PDB file of C-alpha atoms in Angstrom:
ATOM      1  CA  MET A 280      44.735 -41.234 -12.510  1.00 48.00           C
ATOM      2  CA  ASN A 281      43.088 -37.820 -12.587  1.00 48.00           C
ATOM      3  CA  SER A 282      44.856 -34.717 -11.338  1.00 51.00           C
ATOM      4  CA  TRP A 283      43.283 -31.526 -10.032  1.00 53.00           C
ATOM      5  CA  PRO A 284      42.533 -28.904 -12.713  1.00 48.00           C
ATOM      6  CA  ALA A 285      43.720 -25.343 -12.399  1.00 46.00           C
ATOM      7  CA  ALA A 286      41.259 -23.013 -10.717  1.00 44.00           C
ATOM      8  CA  GLY A 287      40.555 -19.327 -11.039  1.00 44.00           C
ATOM      9  CA  PRO A 288      38.625 -16.890  -8.873  1.00 43.00           C
ATOM     10  CA  ASN A 289      35.203 -15.643  -9.865  1.00 43.00           C
ATOM     11  CA  PRO A 290      35.438 -11.827  -9.692  1.00 40.00           C
ATOM     12  CA  SER A 291      31.768 -11.240 -10.513  1.00 37.00           C
ATOM     13  CA  LEU A 292      30.616 -13.393  -7.624  1.00 36.00           C
ATOM     14  CA  ALA A 293      33.271 -12.201  -5.208  1.00 38.00           C
ATOM     15  CA  ALA A 294      32.305  -8.585  -5.833  1.00 37.00           C
ATOM     16  CA  GLY A 295      28.834  -9.240  -4.454  1.00 37.00           C
ATOM     17  CA  LEU A 296      29.918 -10.914  -1.247  1.00 37.00           C
ATOM     18  CA  ALA A 297      29.131  -9.257   2.056  1.00 36.00           C
ATOM     19  CA  PRO A 298      30.018 -10.424   5.571  1.00 35.00           C
ATOM     20  CA  ALA A 299      27.268 -12.048   7.588  1.00 35.00           C
ATOM     21  CA  PRO A 300      26.644 -10.601  11.056  1.00 35.00           C
ATOM     22  CA  ASP A 301      27.212 -14.001  12.664  1.00 36.00           C
ATOM     23  CA  CYS A 302      30.053 -15.120  10.402  1.00 34.00           C
ATOM     24  CA  ASN A 303      32.961 -17.231  11.581  1.00 38.00           C
ATOM     25  CA  ARG A 304      36.501 -16.935  10.243  1.00 40.00           C
ATOM     26  CA  LYS A 305      35.589 -17.769   6.660  1.00 51.00           C
ATOM     27  CA  LEU A 306      31.787 -17.679   6.592  1.00 52.00           C
ATOM     28  CA  ILE A 307      30.288 -14.986   4.371  1.00 55.00           C
ATOM     29  CA  ARG A 308      26.859 -14.380   2.921  1.00 56.00           C
ATOM     30  CA  TYR A 309      25.836 -13.969  -0.719  1.00 50.00           C
ATOM     31  CA  GLN A 310      22.250 -13.190  -1.687  1.00 51.00           C
ATOM     32  CA  GLY A 311      21.012 -14.672   1.597  1.00 53.00           C
ATOM     33  CA  VAL A 312      23.049 -17.882   1.305  1.00 60.00           C
ATOM     34  CA  ASP A 313      25.834 -18.815   3.727  1.00 80.00           C
ATOM     35  CA  MET A 314      29.123 -19.177   1.862  1.00 84.00           C
ATOM     36  CA  SER A 315      32.650 -20.213   2.819  1.00 89.00           C
ATOM     37  CA  ASN A 316      35.910 -19.541   1.021  1.00 90.00           C
ATOM     38  CA  VAL A 317      38.411 -22.328   0.388  1.00 96.00           C
ATOM     39  CA  THR A 318      41.132 -22.624  -2.225  1.00 96.00           C
ATOM     40  CA  LEU A 319      42.044 -24.997  -5.033  1.00 96.00           C
ATOM     41  CA  GLY A 320      45.704 -24.719  -5.874  1.00 96.00           C
ATOM     42  CA  GLY A 321      45.779 -21.383  -4.064  1.00 96.00           C
ATOM     43  CA  ASN A 322      42.869 -19.923  -6.044  1.00 96.00           C
ATOM     44  CA  ALA A 323      39.753 -18.928  -4.107  1.00 96.00           C
ATOM     45  CA  ILE A 324      36.494 -20.778  -4.699  1.00 95.00           C
ATOM     46  CA  GLU A 325      33.109 -20.336  -3.037  1.00 96.00           C
ATOM     47  CA  VAL A 326      31.352 -23.091  -1.111  1.00 96.00           C
ATOM     48  CA  ALA A 327      27.646 -22.741  -0.264  1.00 96.00           C
ATOM     49  CA  GLY A 328      25.847 -23.749   2.906  1.00 95.00           C
ATOM     50  CA  LYS A 329      26.439 -23.414   6.628  1.00 94.00           C
ATOM     51  CA  PHE A 330      29.209 -25.775   7.662  1.00 96.00           C
ATOM     52  CA  PRO A 331      28.409 -27.640  10.928  1.00 97.00           C
ATOM     53  CA  GLN A 332      30.348 -26.594  14.022  1.00 97.00           C
ATOM     54  CA  ALA A 333      31.078 -28.431  17.276  1.00 98.00           C
ATOM     55  CA  GLY A 334      27.925 -28.594  19.392  1.00 98.00           C
ATOM     56  CA  ASP A 335      25.539 -28.395  16.417  1.00 98.00           C
ATOM     57  CA  LYS A 336      22.965 -31.083  15.770  1.00 98.00           C
ATOM     58  CA  ALA A 337      23.861 -32.774  12.480  1.00 98.00           C
ATOM     59  CA  PRO A 338      21.286 -32.258   9.712  1.00 98.00           C
ATOM     60  CA  ALA A 339      19.432 -35.369   8.578  1.00 98.00           C
ATOM     61  CA  PHE A 340      20.412 -36.688   5.167  1.00 98.00           C
ATOM     62  CA  SER A 341      19.549 -39.309   2.587  1.00 98.00           C
ATOM     63  CA  LEU A 342      22.364 -40.486   0.303  1.00 98.00           C
ATOM     64  CA  VAL A 343      22.873 -43.435  -2.048  1.00 98.00           C
ATOM     65  CA  GLY A 344      24.796 -46.585  -1.145  1.00 96.00           C
ATOM     66  CA  LYS A 345      26.807 -48.746  -3.530  1.00 91.00           C
ATOM     67  CA  ASP A 346      23.753 -51.001  -4.015  1.00 93.00           C
ATOM     68  CA  LEU A 347      21.714 -47.946  -5.127  1.00 96.00           C
ATOM     69  CA  LYS A 348      19.587 -48.030  -1.982  1.00 96.00           C
ATOM     70  CA  ASP A 349      18.873 -44.846  -0.044  1.00 97.00           C
ATOM     71  CA  VAL A 350      20.896 -44.531   3.157  1.00 98.00           C
ATOM     72  CA  SER A 351      19.984 -42.046   5.878  1.00 98.00           C
ATOM     73  CA  LEU A 352      21.747 -40.657   8.917  1.00 98.00           C
ATOM     74  CA  ALA A 353      19.147 -42.472  11.019  1.00 98.00           C
ATOM     75  CA  ASP A 354      20.434 -45.802   9.676  1.00 98.00           C
ATOM     76  CA  PHE A 355      23.509 -45.308  11.876  1.00 97.00           C
ATOM     77  CA  ALA A 356      21.618 -44.373  15.049  1.00 97.00           C
ATOM     78  CA  GLY A 357      23.517 -45.105  18.236  1.00 97.00           C
ATOM     79  CA  LYS A 358      26.900 -45.166  16.505  1.00 97.00           C
ATOM     80  CA  ARG A 359      29.633 -42.572  16.369  1.00 97.00           C
ATOM     81  CA  LYS A 360      30.143 -41.364  12.823  1.00 97.00           C
ATOM     82  CA  VAL A 361      33.064 -39.935  10.851  1.00 98.00           C
ATOM     83  CA  LEU A 362      31.820 -38.145   7.742  1.00 98.00           C
ATOM     84  CA  ASN A 363      34.782 -38.113   5.361  1.00 98.00           C
ATOM     85  CA  ILE A 364      33.479 -35.749   2.675  1.00 98.00           C
ATOM     86  CA  VAL A 365      35.541 -35.620  -0.534  1.00 98.00           C
ATOM     87  CA  PRO A 366      35.208 -34.232  -4.080  1.00 97.00           C
ATOM     88  CA  SER A 367      35.880 -37.563  -5.848  1.00 96.00           C
ATOM     89  CA  LEU A 368      37.439 -40.926  -5.045  1.00 95.00           C
ATOM     90  CA  ASP A 369      39.011 -40.753  -8.505  1.00 93.00           C
ATOM     91  CA  THR A 370      41.699 -38.389  -7.159  1.00 94.00           C
ATOM     92  CA  PRO A 371      44.801 -39.240  -5.091  1.00 95.00           C
ATOM     93  CA  VAL A 372      44.088 -37.057  -2.046  1.00 96.00           C
ATOM     94  CA  CYS A 373      40.537 -38.366  -1.700  1.00 96.00           C
ATOM     95  CA  GLN A 374      41.788 -41.920  -2.027  1.00 96.00           C
ATOM     96  CA  ALA A 375      44.418 -41.281   0.644  1.00 97.00           C
ATOM     97  CA  SER A 376      41.814 -40.016   3.112  1.00 97.00           C
ATOM     98  CA  ALA A 377      39.590 -43.041   2.505  1.00 96.00           C
ATOM     99  CA  ARG A 378      42.528 -45.370   3.173  1.00 96.00           C
ATOM    100  CA  LYS A 379      43.584 -43.475   6.297  1.00 96.00           C
ATOM    101  CA  PHE A 380      40.129 -43.448   7.883  1.00 96.00           C
ATOM    102  CA  ASN A 381      39.598 -47.093   6.908  1.00 94.00           C
ATOM    103  CA  GLU A 382      42.775 -48.003   8.783  1.00 94.00           C
ATOM    104  CA  ALA A 383      41.794 -45.933  11.810  1.00 94.00           C
ATOM    105  CA  ALA A 384      38.259 -47.333  11.899  1.00 90.00           C
ATOM    106  CA  SER A 385      39.499 -50.834  12.639  1.00 87.00           C
ATOM    107  CA  GLY A 386      40.494 -49.666  16.124  1.00 91.00           C
ATOM    108  CA  LEU A 387      37.465 -47.505  16.894  1.00 92.00           C
ATOM    109  CA  ALA A 388      34.637 -48.971  18.949  1.00 91.00           C
ATOM    110  CA  ASN A 389      31.032 -48.317  17.900  1.00 94.00           C
ATOM    111  CA  THR A 390      32.194 -46.064  15.067  1.00 95.00           C
ATOM    112  CA  VAL A 391      31.376 -46.020  11.359  1.00 95.00           C
ATOM    113  CA  VAL A 392      33.249 -44.096   8.654  1.00 96.00           C
ATOM    114  CA  LEU A 393      31.063 -42.673   5.883  1.00 98.00           C
ATOM    115  CA  THR A 394      32.981 -41.520   2.811  1.00 97.00           C
ATOM    116  CA  ILE A 395      30.716 -39.140   0.914  1.00 98.00           C
ATOM    117  CA  SER A 396      31.272 -37.768  -2.592  1.00 97.00           C
ATOM    118  CA  ALA A 397      29.519 -36.824  -5.816  1.00 94.00           C
ATOM    119  CA  ASP A 398      30.858 -39.981  -7.500  1.00 95.00           C
ATOM    120  CA  LEU A 399      28.392 -42.532  -8.811  1.00 96.00           C
ATOM    121  CA  PRO A 400      27.775 -45.349  -6.318  1.00 95.00           C
ATOM    122  CA  PHE A 401      29.207 -47.903  -8.767  1.00 93.00           C
ATOM    123  CA  ALA A 402      32.551 -46.116  -8.953  1.00 93.00           C
ATOM    124  CA  MET A 403      32.751 -45.667  -5.181  1.00 95.00           C
ATOM    125  CA  GLY A 404      31.931 -49.320  -4.599  1.00 92.00           C
ATOM    126  CA  ARG A 405      34.543 -50.496  -7.108  1.00 93.00           C
ATOM    127  CA  PHE A 406      37.246 -48.399  -5.472  1.00 94.00           C
ATOM    128  CA  CYS A 407      36.448 -49.577  -1.948  1.00 94.00           C
ATOM    129  CA  THR A 408      36.317 -53.213  -3.067  1.00 92.00           C
ATOM    130  CA  ALA A 409      39.575 -52.983  -5.037  1.00 94.00           C
ATOM    131  CA  GLU A 410      41.318 -51.309  -2.096  1.00 94.00           C
ATOM    132  CA  GLY A 411      39.862 -53.665   0.501  1.00 93.00           C
ATOM    133  CA  LEU A 412      38.312 -50.791   2.455  1.00 94.00           C
ATOM    134  CA  ALA A 413      36.051 -52.951   4.591  1.00 92.00           C
ATOM    135  CA  ASN A 414      35.621 -50.317   7.314  1.00 91.00           C
ATOM    136  CA  VAL A 415      34.315 -47.546   5.048  1.00 94.00           C
ATOM    137  CA  VAL A 416      30.718 -47.042   3.907  1.00 96.00           C
ATOM    138  CA  PRO A 417      30.745 -45.222   0.524  1.00 96.00           C
ATOM    139  CA  LEU A 418      27.806 -42.865  -0.023  1.00 97.00           C
ATOM    140  CA  SER A 419      26.969 -40.807  -3.099  1.00 97.00           C
ATOM    141  CA  THR A 420      25.131 -37.487  -3.359  1.00 97.00           C
ATOM    142  CA  MET A 421      23.550 -38.763  -6.617  1.00 95.00           C
ATOM    143  CA  ARG A 422      20.001 -38.491  -5.202  1.00 94.00           C
ATOM    144  CA  GLY A 423      20.952 -36.425  -2.179  1.00 94.00           C
ATOM    145  CA  ALA A 424      22.151 -33.130  -3.605  1.00 91.00           C
ATOM    146  CA  GLU A 425      20.617 -31.257  -0.649  1.00 96.00           C
ATOM    147  CA  PHE A 426      23.337 -32.795   1.541  1.00 98.00           C
ATOM    148  CA  LYS A 427      25.881 -30.458  -0.038  1.00 97.00           C
ATOM    149  CA  GLY A 428      24.064 -27.310   1.023  1.00 96.00           C
ATOM    150  CA  ASN A 429      22.913 -28.631   4.389  1.00 97.00           C
ATOM    151  CA  TYR A 430      26.485 -29.514   5.323  1.00 98.00           C
ATOM    152  CA  GLY A 431      28.104 -26.421   3.814  1.00 97.00           C
ATOM    153  CA  VAL A 432      30.212 -28.289   1.242  1.00 97.00           C
ATOM    154  CA  ASP A 433      28.518 -27.287  -2.036  1.00 97.00           C
ATOM    155  CA  ILE A 434      31.231 -25.933  -4.358  1.00 97.00           C
ATOM    156  CA  LYS A 435      29.693 -23.147  -6.442  1.00 96.00           C
ATOM    157  CA  THR A 436      32.601 -21.675  -8.420  1.00 95.00           C
ATOM    158  CA  GLY A 437      35.729 -22.869 -10.188  1.00 96.00           C
ATOM    159  CA  PRO A 438      36.355 -26.087 -12.138  1.00 96.00           C
ATOM    160  CA  LEU A 439      35.007 -28.304  -9.339  1.00 96.00           C
ATOM    161  CA  ALA A 440      31.640 -26.519  -9.121  1.00 96.00           C
ATOM    162  CA  GLY A 441      28.898 -29.041  -8.402  1.00 95.00           C
ATOM    163  CA  VAL A 442      30.884 -31.482  -6.283  1.00 96.00           C
ATOM    164  CA  THR A 443      31.574 -31.545  -2.554  1.00 97.00           C
ATOM    165  CA  ALA A 444      34.390 -29.674  -0.859  1.00 98.00           C
ATOM    166  CA  ARG A 445      36.840 -31.619   1.284  1.00 98.00           C
ATOM    167  CA  ALA A 446      35.678 -31.806   4.898  1.00 98.00           C
ATOM    168  CA  VAL A 447      35.491 -34.014   7.971  1.00 98.00           C
ATOM    169  CA  VAL A 448      32.592 -33.994  10.435  1.00 99.00           C
ATOM    170  CA  VAL A 449      32.692 -36.218  13.533  1.00 98.00           C
ATOM    171  CA  LEU A 450      29.365 -37.029  15.220  1.00 98.00           C
ATOM    172  CA  ASP A 451      28.665 -38.706  18.542  1.00 97.00           C
ATOM    173  CA  GLU A 452      26.019 -41.386  19.144  1.00 97.00           C
ATOM    174  CA  ASN A 453      23.321 -38.694  19.320  1.00 97.00           C
ATOM    175  CA  ASP A 454      24.349 -36.972  16.058  1.00 98.00           C
ATOM    176  CA  THR A 455      25.902 -34.000  17.833  1.00 98.00           C
ATOM    177  CA  VAL A 456      28.957 -32.574  16.081  1.00 98.00           C
ATOM    178  CA  LYS A 457      32.102 -33.235  18.120  1.00 98.00           C
ATOM    179  CA  TYR A 458      34.600 -31.951  15.550  1.00 98.00           C
ATOM    180  CA  SER A 459      34.518 -30.472  12.065  1.00 98.00           C
ATOM    181  CA  GLN A 460      37.033 -29.230   9.513  1.00 98.00           C
ATOM    182  CA  LEU A 461      36.337 -27.641   6.154  1.00 98.00           C
ATOM    183  CA  VAL A 462      39.790 -28.187   4.663  1.00 98.00           C
ATOM    184  CA  PRO A 463      41.082 -24.742   3.592  1.00 97.00           C
ATOM    185  CA  GLU A 464      42.988 -26.034   0.532  1.00 98.00           C
ATOM    186  CA  ILE A 465      41.187 -28.759  -1.404  1.00 97.00           C
ATOM    187  CA  LYS A 466      44.446 -30.320  -2.577  1.00 97.00           C
ATOM    188  CA  ASN A 467      45.466 -30.966   1.046  1.00 98.00           C
ATOM    189  CA  GLU A 468      44.477 -33.884   3.245  1.00 98.00           C
ATOM    190  CA  PRO A 469      42.376 -33.249   6.371  1.00 98.00           C
ATOM    191  CA  ASP A 470      43.758 -33.136   9.910  1.00 98.00           C
ATOM    192  CA  TYR A 471      43.418 -36.817  10.757  1.00 97.00           C
ATOM    193  CA  ASP A 472      44.851 -36.506  14.259  1.00 96.00           C
ATOM    194  CA  ALA A 473      42.358 -33.823  15.292  1.00 97.00           C
ATOM    195  CA  ALA A 474      39.412 -35.742  13.855  1.00 97.00           C
ATOM    196  CA  LEU A 475      40.377 -38.995  15.538  1.00 96.00           C
ATOM    197  CA  ALA A 476      41.127 -37.250  18.834  1.00 96.00           C
ATOM    198  CA  ALA A 477      37.445 -36.277  18.993  1.00 96.00           C
ATOM    199  CA  LEU A 478      36.617 -39.983  19.228  1.00 93.00           C
ATOM    200  CA  LYS A 479      38.827 -40.694  22.243  1.00 86.00           C
TER     201      LYS A 479
END
């Protein structure tokens, strides 16, 4: 089973960062692009895009399902949605979050859990089948790379550059954000209790 690689900061990029006028606690701006800082093993990495906040309308997306068909946000219209965004289901923490949300989903009415990563759809499908994760819909960014920037989870620096940061976004039936967390340390699991509380 894979383990997380060591990460190092990117001094050349960090030197050019300037605060955005409307920044939140970790939101910064670099060359006109919204950026957030998270860590990997305590080392800072930069994540591009504006991360959705409570009250925002969720951006539309098109991702790839395990059968290689395109899947859009509109396909889940009228349902509450938990977007469990992870770097890769080939790592223990990502696997743990998929299992946890799968378990929780069995008791949630009118709710679908979408686990989203940069993994190939085949790999995601194999994992979910092997683990019996019947309540999770695996979706890949394989043909939906714009999702990463639109949802503020596009890792730009460090050894995980190119994949998605760890995050949870909870949407209501009308695709309004009810809760969101960009997990500050990628090696840590998300705050399950807070995410699930938004669905009560």
